[in-house]
Amino acid sequence: MNLKIAHLGPPGTYAEQAAFFYLNWLKTHSDINSQTNFELCSYSTIAQSLQAIVDKQAEIAVVPVENSIEGSVNMTMDSLWQLGNLKIQLALVLPIQHTLISYATSLDNIKTVYSHPQALAQCQEWLSQFLPNVNLIPRNSTTEALQGLEEEVTTAAISSSRAAQLYNLPILARGINDYPENCTRFWVVSTEENYPLDCTHTSLAFSVPANVPGALIKVLSVFARLGINLSRIESRPTKRSLGEYLFYLDIEADVNAQIMKSALEELRNYTEILKIFGSYSVLPINL
């Protein structure tokens, strides 16, 4: 049996690092046959990683969903809603420490810095202080940003120390993220709707029938009345019309619990479309 795990690539990204952790965790915490062959498969975008599951090119995807500095990863949120049929199995929290990788001999020689938009944003104060005049160019991933550094000694990339080691590239500065406790939450996603007992979180999204006063508060009051805590709420455009939004919730409750079943049943009275993304536990990754 082959089990393919999709992630944002090329090899060396933080997503691949989270996928490695999940693979090792899976080997020791599941009843998967010892004859199973695991394969990590990198994709150019987060959306392609999730699409790979829908197309049955992979069984699992490990995708970033939220960073402690920059907030949610919109591509993940939008893809989950648009693709449908995807279920969260587990959440992983990975500490993030960015490094500046370059063949330049000093910071004064750098004119351009490449990285994923989230990484650039997570280092914006450091960049403003030490590289205030450089051009910041976004790339699809922190590893893709490494391409061509050897040929262009005035360029640099923000990536992980693991990526620098993997591609044998010099590190010019370490720990450049603006906040030392920087971390990213990843979701392990598949098409299997198989929620284990004693999950700690449930994630869902919904749209409301019309943009009218009280439409959102009716939904939120259900959780407040039942004493169910929300750990995250945010909106995203429906992409149908200006001013129309989808609402994403992370809930500190198990979808199997009776109180959550009651909440979800009542929620259907106030929502246009309601999608349950999954019920899961959260695992910290200790590096």
mmCIF file of N, CA and C in Angstrom, residues 78-181:
data_model
loop_
_atom_site.group_PDB
_atom_site.id
_atom_site.type_symbol
_atom_site.label_atom_id
_atom_site.label_comp_id
_atom_site.label_asym_id
_atom_site.label_seq_id
_atom_site.Cartn_x
_atom_site.Cartn_y
_atom_site.Cartn_z
ATOM 1 N N ASP A 78 -10.050 29.482 1.550
ATOM 2 C CA ASP A 78 -10.871 29.532 0.336
ATOM 3 C C ASP A 78 -10.955 28.164 -0.341
ATOM 4 N N SER A 79 -9.837 27.448 -0.381
ATOM 5 C CA SER A 79 -9.817 26.144 -1.048
ATOM 6 C C SER A 79 -10.697 25.135 -0.328
ATOM 7 N N LEU A 80 -10.678 25.151 0.996
ATOM 8 C CA LEU A 80 -11.516 24.224 1.759
ATOM 9 C C LEU A 80 -12.990 24.449 1.455
ATOM 10 N N TRP A 81 -13.381 25.701 1.358
ATOM 11 C CA TRP A 81 -14.782 26.007 1.063
ATOM 12 C C TRP A 81 -15.140 25.621 -0.377
ATOM 13 N N GLN A 82 -14.274 25.961 -1.316
ATOM 14 C CA GLN A 82 -14.584 25.760 -2.724
ATOM 15 C C GLN A 82 -14.538 24.294 -3.146
ATOM 16 N N LEU A 83 -13.580 23.553 -2.630
ATOM 17 C CA LEU A 83 -13.403 22.178 -3.080
ATOM 18 C C LEU A 83 -14.440 21.241 -2.467
ATOM 19 N N GLY A 84 -14.800 21.489 -1.207
ATOM 20 C CA GLY A 84 -15.762 20.597 -0.559
ATOM 21 C C GLY A 84 -15.190 19.206 -0.358
ATOM 22 N N ASN A 85 -15.887 18.397 0.401
ATOM 23 C CA ASN A 85 -15.518 16.982 0.581
ATOM 24 C C ASN A 85 -14.155 16.782 1.239
ATOM 25 N N LEU A 86 -13.598 17.833 1.861
ATOM 26 C CA LEU A 86 -12.320 17.708 2.541
ATOM 27 C C LEU A 86 -12.543 17.796 4.050
ATOM 28 N N LYS A 87 -11.860 16.949 4.794
ATOM 29 C CA LYS A 87 -12.076 16.871 6.230
ATOM 30 C C LYS A 87 -10.749 16.984 6.981
ATOM 31 N N ILE A 88 -10.748 17.795 8.029
ATOM 32 C CA ILE A 88 -9.557 17.958 8.873
ATOM 33 C C ILE A 88 -9.453 16.770 9.818
ATOM 34 N N GLN A 89 -8.279 16.154 9.857
ATOM 35 C CA GLN A 89 -8.041 15.004 10.719
ATOM 36 C C GLN A 89 -7.245 15.362 11.972
ATOM 37 N N LEU A 90 -6.411 16.407 11.869
ATOM 38 C CA LEU A 90 -5.490 16.728 12.950
ATOM 39 C C LEU A 90 -4.951 18.140 12.715
ATOM 40 N N ALA A 91 -4.578 18.815 13.796
ATOM 41 C CA ALA A 91 -3.892 20.104 13.684
ATOM 42 C C ALA A 91 -2.501 19.978 14.284
ATOM 43 N N LEU A 92 -1.525 20.604 13.637
ATOM 44 C CA LEU A 92 -0.131 20.589 14.085
ATOM 45 C C LEU A 92 0.331 22.028 14.264
ATOM 46 N N VAL A 93 1.042 22.303 15.351
ATOM 47 C CA VAL A 93 1.555 23.654 15.595
ATOM 48 C C VAL A 93 3.078 23.612 15.528
ATOM 49 N N LEU A 94 3.627 24.277 14.515
ATOM 50 C CA LEU A 94 5.062 24.241 14.245
ATOM 51 C C LEU A 94 5.720 25.573 14.591
ATOM 52 N N PRO A 95 6.735 25.583 15.467
ATOM 53 C CA PRO A 95 7.493 26.820 15.703
ATOM 54 C C PRO A 95 8.209 27.244 14.414
ATOM 55 N N ILE A 96 8.189 28.538 14.135
ATOM 56 C CA ILE A 96 8.789 29.058 12.907
ATOM 57 C C ILE A 96 9.932 30.000 13.257
ATOM 58 N N GLN A 97 11.124 29.693 12.748
ATOM 59 C CA GLN A 97 12.267 30.589 12.907
ATOM 60 C C GLN A 97 12.867 30.837 11.528
ATOM 61 N N HIS A 98 12.737 32.080 11.084
ATOM 62 C CA HIS A 98 13.203 32.428 9.742
ATOM 63 C C HIS A 98 14.688 32.782 9.737
ATOM 64 N N THR A 99 15.331 32.470 8.619
ATOM 65 C CA THR A 99 16.722 32.854 8.404
ATOM 66 C C THR A 99 16.841 33.611 7.085
ATOM 67 N N LEU A 100 17.850 34.474 7.012
ATOM 68 C CA LEU A 100 18.147 35.176 5.767
ATOM 69 C C LEU A 100 19.290 34.434 5.087
ATOM 70 N N ILE A 101 19.014 33.944 3.891
ATOM 71 C CA ILE A 101 19.962 33.103 3.160
ATOM 72 C C ILE A 101 20.464 33.879 1.941
ATOM 73 N N SER A 102 21.779 33.973 1.806
ATOM 74 C CA SER A 102 22.326 34.759 0.700
ATOM 75 C C SER A 102 23.812 34.480 0.532
ATOM 76 N N TYR A 103 24.292 34.668 -0.695
ATOM 77 C CA TYR A 103 25.721 34.607 -0.978
ATOM 78 C C TYR A 103 26.388 35.970 -0.792
ATOM 79 N N ALA A 104 25.592 36.984 -0.450
ATOM 80 C CA ALA A 104 26.167 38.309 -0.196
ATOM 81 C C ALA A 104 27.067 38.248 1.037
ATOM 82 N N THR A 105 28.125 39.045 1.034
ATOM 83 C CA THR A 105 29.067 39.033 2.155
ATOM 84 C C THR A 105 28.601 39.899 3.313
ATOM 85 N N SER A 106 27.652 40.817 3.056
ATOM 86 C CA SER A 106 27.098 41.652 4.126
ATOM 87 C C SER A 106 25.700 42.113 3.738
ATOM 88 N N LEU A 107 24.951 42.592 4.713
ATOM 89 C CA LEU A 107 23.599 43.075 4.452
ATOM 90 C C LEU A 107 23.600 44.266 3.502
ATOM 91 N N ASP A 108 24.673 45.058 3.527
ATOM 92 C CA ASP A 108 24.744 46.260 2.685
ATOM 93 C C ASP A 108 24.722 45.927 1.193
ATOM 94 N N ASN A 109 25.091 44.713 0.840
ATOM 95 C CA ASN A 109 25.158 44.340 -0.582
ATOM 96 C C ASN A 109 23.822 43.835 -1.138
ATOM 97 N N ILE A 110 22.842 43.623 -0.279
ATOM 98 C CA ILE A 110 21.581 43.013 -0.716
ATOM 99 C C ILE A 110 20.641 44.069 -1.279
ATOM 100 N N LYS A 111 20.095 43.787 -2.443
ATOM 101 C CA LYS A 111 19.151 44.698 -3.099
ATOM 102 C C LYS A 111 17.744 44.123 -3.210
ATOM 103 N N THR A 112 17.631 42.788 -3.168
ATOM 104 C CA THR A 112 16.339 42.137 -3.352
ATOM 105 C C THR A 112 16.196 40.966 -2.383
ATOM 106 N N VAL A 113 15.015 40.835 -1.791
ATOM 107 C CA VAL A 113 14.732 39.706 -0.908
ATOM 108 C C VAL A 113 13.484 38.990 -1.411
ATOM 109 N N TYR A 114 13.596 37.657 -1.545
ATOM 110 C CA TYR A 114 12.488 36.826 -2.001
ATOM 111 C C TYR A 114 11.963 35.964 -0.851
ATOM 112 N N SER A 115 10.676 35.713 -0.844
ATOM 113 C CA SER A 115 10.104 34.717 0.069
ATOM 114 C C SER A 115 8.598 34.621 -0.159
ATOM 115 N N HIS A 116 7.986 33.692 0.580
ATOM 116 C CA HIS A 116 6.527 33.594 0.574
ATOM 117 C C HIS A 116 5.965 34.863 1.233
ATOM 118 N N PRO A 117 4.814 35.373 0.781
ATOM 119 C CA PRO A 117 4.256 36.604 1.362
ATOM 120 C C PRO A 117 4.103 36.554 2.880
ATOM 121 N N GLN A 118 3.724 35.396 3.422
ATOM 122 C CA GLN A 118 3.582 35.287 4.876
ATOM 123 C C GLN A 118 4.930 35.475 5.572
ATOM 124 N N ALA A 119 5.984 34.879 5.021
ATOM 125 C CA ALA A 119 7.316 35.006 5.634
ATOM 126 C C ALA A 119 7.811 36.452 5.559
ATOM 127 N N LEU A 120 7.586 37.114 4.432
ATOM 128 C CA LEU A 120 7.981 38.518 4.307
ATOM 129 C C LEU A 120 7.269 39.362 5.356
ATOM 130 N N ALA A 121 5.979 39.085 5.559
ATOM 131 C CA ALA A 121 5.207 39.854 6.533
ATOM 132 C C ALA A 121 5.651 39.566 7.961
ATOM 133 N N GLN A 122 6.045 38.332 8.227
ATOM 134 C CA GLN A 122 6.473 37.951 9.579
ATOM 135 C C GLN A 122 7.823 38.544 9.956
ATOM 136 N N CYS A 123 8.528 39.080 8.950
ATOM 137 C CA CYS A 123 9.861 39.671 9.191
ATOM 138 C C CYS A 123 9.894 41.151 8.833
ATOM 139 N N GLN A 124 8.752 41.794 8.710
ATOM 140 C CA GLN A 124 8.715 43.150 8.164
ATOM 141 C C GLN A 124 9.437 44.173 9.040
ATOM 142 N N GLU A 125 9.385 44.015 10.359
ATOM 143 C CA GLU A 125 10.087 44.966 11.226
ATOM 144 C C GLU A 125 11.600 44.792 11.100
ATOM 145 N N TRP A 126 12.059 43.545 11.056
ATOM 146 C CA TRP A 126 13.491 43.285 10.886
ATOM 147 C C TRP A 126 13.965 43.821 9.545
ATOM 148 N N LEU A 127 13.186 43.602 8.513
ATOM 149 C CA LEU A 127 13.543 44.090 7.181
ATOM 150 C C LEU A 127 13.596 45.622 7.156
ATOM 151 N N SER A 128 12.634 46.252 7.817
ATOM 152 C CA SER A 128 12.602 47.722 7.854
ATOM 153 C C SER A 128 13.818 48.286 8.576
ATOM 154 N N GLN A 129 14.305 47.574 9.585
ATOM 155 C CA GLN A 129 15.441 48.049 10.368
ATOM 156 C C GLN A 129 16.775 47.798 9.680
ATOM 157 N N PHE A 130 16.943 46.593 9.116
ATOM 158 C CA PHE A 130 18.257 46.209 8.601
ATOM 159 C C PHE A 130 18.365 46.266 7.069
ATOM 160 N N LEU A 131 17.227 46.175 6.371
ATOM 161 C CA LEU A 131 17.246 46.235 4.903
ATOM 162 C C LEU A 131 16.120 47.157 4.421
ATOM 163 N N PRO A 132 16.162 48.421 4.807
ATOM 164 C CA PRO A 132 15.021 49.313 4.532
ATOM 165 C C PRO A 132 14.797 49.646 3.063
ATOM 166 N N ASN A 133 15.811 49.485 2.240
ATOM 167 C CA ASN A 133 15.693 49.927 0.846
ATOM 168 C C ASN A 133 15.643 48.790 -0.167
ATOM 169 N N VAL A 134 15.506 47.559 0.282
ATOM 170 C CA VAL A 134 15.513 46.435 -0.665
ATOM 171 C C VAL A 134 14.140 46.251 -1.298
ATOM 172 N N ASN A 135 14.138 45.596 -2.458
ATOM 173 C CA ASN A 135 12.886 45.190 -3.094
ATOM 174 C C ASN A 135 12.439 43.857 -2.493
ATOM 175 N N LEU A 136 11.180 43.761 -2.103
ATOM 176 C CA LEU A 136 10.630 42.528 -1.538
ATOM 177 C C LEU A 136 9.772 41.857 -2.608
ATOM 178 N N ILE A 137 10.164 40.659 -3.006
ATOM 179 C CA ILE A 137 9.492 39.966 -4.105
ATOM 180 C C ILE A 137 8.849 38.677 -3.574
ATOM 181 N N PRO A 138 7.525 38.535 -3.679
ATOM 182 C CA PRO A 138 6.865 37.318 -3.181
ATOM 183 C C PRO A 138 7.098 36.116 -4.095
ATOM 184 N N ARG A 139 7.179 34.942 -3.492
ATOM 185 C CA ARG A 139 7.276 33.675 -4.204
ATOM 186 C C ARG A 139 6.230 32.701 -3.643
ATOM 187 N N ASN A 140 5.985 31.620 -4.362
ATOM 188 C CA ASN A 140 4.959 30.663 -3.947
ATOM 189 C C ASN A 140 5.297 29.952 -2.641
ATOM 190 N N SER A 141 6.579 29.844 -2.323
ATOM 191 C CA SER A 141 6.993 29.190 -1.083
ATOM 192 C C SER A 141 8.343 29.728 -0.660
ATOM 193 N N THR A 142 8.704 29.477 0.603
ATOM 194 C CA THR A 142 10.002 29.920 1.110
ATOM 195 C C THR A 142 11.151 29.172 0.442
ATOM 196 N N THR A 143 10.886 27.965 -0.050
ATOM 197 C CA THR A 143 11.940 27.214 -0.748
ATOM 198 C C THR A 143 12.088 27.657 -2.195
ATOM 199 N N GLU A 144 10.983 27.943 -2.856
ATOM 200 C CA GLU A 144 11.066 28.459 -4.226
ATOM 201 C C GLU A 144 11.884 29.746 -4.256
ATOM 202 N N ALA A 145 11.840 30.509 -3.168
ATOM 203 C CA ALA A 145 12.580 31.768 -3.092
ATOM 204 C C ALA A 145 14.086 31.572 -3.175
ATOM 205 N N LEU A 146 14.563 30.363 -2.934
ATOM 206 C CA LEU A 146 16.003 30.094 -2.936
ATOM 207 C C LEU A 146 16.589 29.961 -4.338
ATOM 208 N N GLN A 147 15.739 29.807 -5.328
ATOM 209 C CA GLN A 147 16.218 29.560 -6.684
ATOM 210 C C GLN A 147 17.009 30.760 -7.223
ATOM 211 N N GLY A 148 18.188 30.492 -7.725
ATOM 212 C CA GLY A 148 18.986 31.522 -8.384
ATOM 213 C C GLY A 148 19.858 32.367 -7.475
ATOM 214 N N LEU A 149 19.899 32.048 -6.174
ATOM 215 C CA LEU A 149 20.702 32.875 -5.264
ATOM 216 C C LEU A 149 22.190 32.852 -5.621
ATOM 217 N N GLU A 150 22.673 31.698 -6.057
ATOM 218 C CA GLU A 150 24.111 31.572 -6.338
ATOM 219 C C GLU A 150 24.538 32.458 -7.500
ATOM 220 N N GLU A 151 23.608 32.647 -8.460
ATOM 221 C CA GLU A 151 23.942 33.468 -9.625
ATOM 222 C C GLU A 151 23.805 34.960 -9.341
ATOM 223 N N GLU A 152 23.023 35.322 -8.325
ATOM 224 C CA GLU A 152 22.746 36.733 -8.038
ATOM 225 C C GLU A 152 23.171 37.042 -6.614
ATOM 226 N N VAL A 153 24.379 37.516 -6.443
ATOM 227 C CA VAL A 153 24.923 37.708 -5.090
ATOM 228 C C VAL A 153 24.345 38.931 -4.384
ATOM 229 N N THR A 154 23.517 39.706 -5.067
ATOM 230 C CA THR A 154 22.865 40.847 -4.406
ATOM 231 C C THR A 154 21.457 40.486 -3.946
ATOM 232 N N THR A 155 21.091 39.225 -4.069
ATOM 233 C CA THR A 155 19.758 38.793 -3.651
ATOM 234 C C THR A 155 19.849 37.945 -2.388
ATOM 235 N N ALA A 156 18.715 37.830 -1.703
ATOM 236 C CA ALA A 156 18.613 37.008 -0.504
ATOM 237 C C ALA A 156 17.220 36.400 -0.457
ATOM 238 N N ALA A 157 17.070 35.383 0.387
ATOM 239 C CA ALA A 157 15.767 34.735 0.555
ATOM 240 C C ALA A 157 15.516 34.507 2.034
ATOM 241 N N ILE A 158 14.262 34.603 2.414
ATOM 242 C CA ILE A 158 13.865 34.247 3.774
ATOM 243 C C ILE A 158 13.312 32.828 3.731
ATOM 244 N N SER A 159 13.961 31.947 4.465
ATOM 245 C CA SER A 159 13.554 30.545 4.475
ATOM 246 C C SER A 159 13.993 29.935 5.804
ATOM 247 N N SER A 160 13.956 28.605 5.879
ATOM 248 C CA SER A 160 14.329 27.919 7.119
ATOM 249 C C SER A 160 15.795 27.508 7.090
ATOM 250 N N SER A 161 16.381 27.314 8.260
ATOM 251 C CA SER A 161 17.758 26.839 8.330
ATOM 252 C C SER A 161 17.854 25.428 7.756
ATOM 253 N N ARG A 162 16.756 24.661 7.884
ATOM 254 C CA ARG A 162 16.736 23.306 7.301
ATOM 255 C C ARG A 162 16.860 23.383 5.781
ATOM 256 N N ALA A 163 16.178 24.350 5.155
ATOM 257 C CA ALA A 163 16.260 24.508 3.699
ATOM 258 C C ALA A 163 17.672 24.910 3.285
ATOM 259 N N ALA A 164 18.298 25.784 4.069
ATOM 260 C CA ALA A 164 19.676 26.193 3.759
ATOM 261 C C ALA A 164 20.616 25.000 3.818
ATOM 262 N N GLN A 165 20.405 24.157 4.808
ATOM 263 C CA GLN A 165 21.239 22.960 4.943
ATOM 264 C C GLN A 165 20.974 21.987 3.805
ATOM 265 N N LEU A 166 19.696 21.831 3.454
ATOM 266 C CA LEU A 166 19.303 20.888 2.407
ATOM 267 C C LEU A 166 19.927 21.248 1.062
ATOM 268 N N TYR A 167 19.997 22.548 0.760
ATOM 269 C CA TYR A 167 20.510 22.999 -0.540
ATOM 270 C C TYR A 167 21.930 23.563 -0.435
ATOM 271 N N ASN A 168 22.551 23.404 0.741
ATOM 272 C CA ASN A 168 23.931 23.831 0.947
ATOM 273 C C ASN A 168 24.114 25.314 0.622
ATOM 274 N N LEU A 169 23.283 26.149 1.250
ATOM 275 C CA LEU A 169 23.314 27.587 1.012
ATOM 276 C C LEU A 169 23.749 28.316 2.280
ATOM 277 N N PRO A 170 24.454 29.440 2.138
ATOM 278 C CA PRO A 170 24.963 30.162 3.312
ATOM 279 C C PRO A 170 23.877 30.990 4.007
ATOM 280 N N ILE A 171 23.908 30.977 5.330
ATOM 281 C CA ILE A 171 22.977 31.772 6.139
ATOM 282 C C ILE A 171 23.669 33.060 6.566
ATOM 283 N N LEU A 172 23.012 34.183 6.279
ATOM 284 C CA LEU A 172 23.583 35.488 6.619
ATOM 285 C C LEU A 172 23.070 35.998 7.966
ATOM 286 N N ALA A 173 21.826 35.638 8.320
ATOM 287 C CA ALA A 173 21.257 36.068 9.610
ATOM 288 C C ALA A 173 20.221 35.041 10.056
ATOM 289 N N ARG A 174 20.159 34.807 11.357
ATOM 290 C CA ARG A 174 19.222 33.831 11.918
ATOM 291 C C ARG A 174 18.192 34.529 12.809
ATOM 292 N N GLY A 175 17.050 33.850 12.970
ATOM 293 C CA GLY A 175 16.021 34.338 13.885
ATOM 294 C C GLY A 175 15.532 35.733 13.555
ATOM 295 N N ILE A 176 15.205 35.978 12.286
ATOM 296 C CA ILE A 176 14.844 37.329 11.857
ATOM 297 C C ILE A 176 13.349 37.604 11.922
ATOM 298 N N ASN A 177 12.537 36.619 12.340
ATOM 299 C CA ASN A 177 11.117 36.900 12.489
ATOM 300 C C ASN A 177 10.929 37.913 13.627
ATOM 301 N N ASP A 178 9.909 38.759 13.496
ATOM 302 C CA ASP A 178 9.734 39.884 14.414
ATOM 303 C C ASP A 178 9.391 39.455 15.833
ATOM 304 N N TYR A 179 8.768 38.299 15.982
ATOM 305 C CA TYR A 179 8.386 37.813 17.300
ATOM 306 C C TYR A 179 8.975 36.417 17.502
ATOM 307 N N PRO A 180 9.676 36.200 18.617
ATOM 308 C CA PRO A 180 10.361 34.917 18.812
ATOM 309 C C PRO A 180 9.419 33.728 18.968
ATOM 310 N N GLU A 181 8.197 33.981 19.418
ATOM 311 C CA GLU A 181 7.238 32.883 19.610
ATOM 312 C C GLU A 181 6.430 32.595 18.352
#
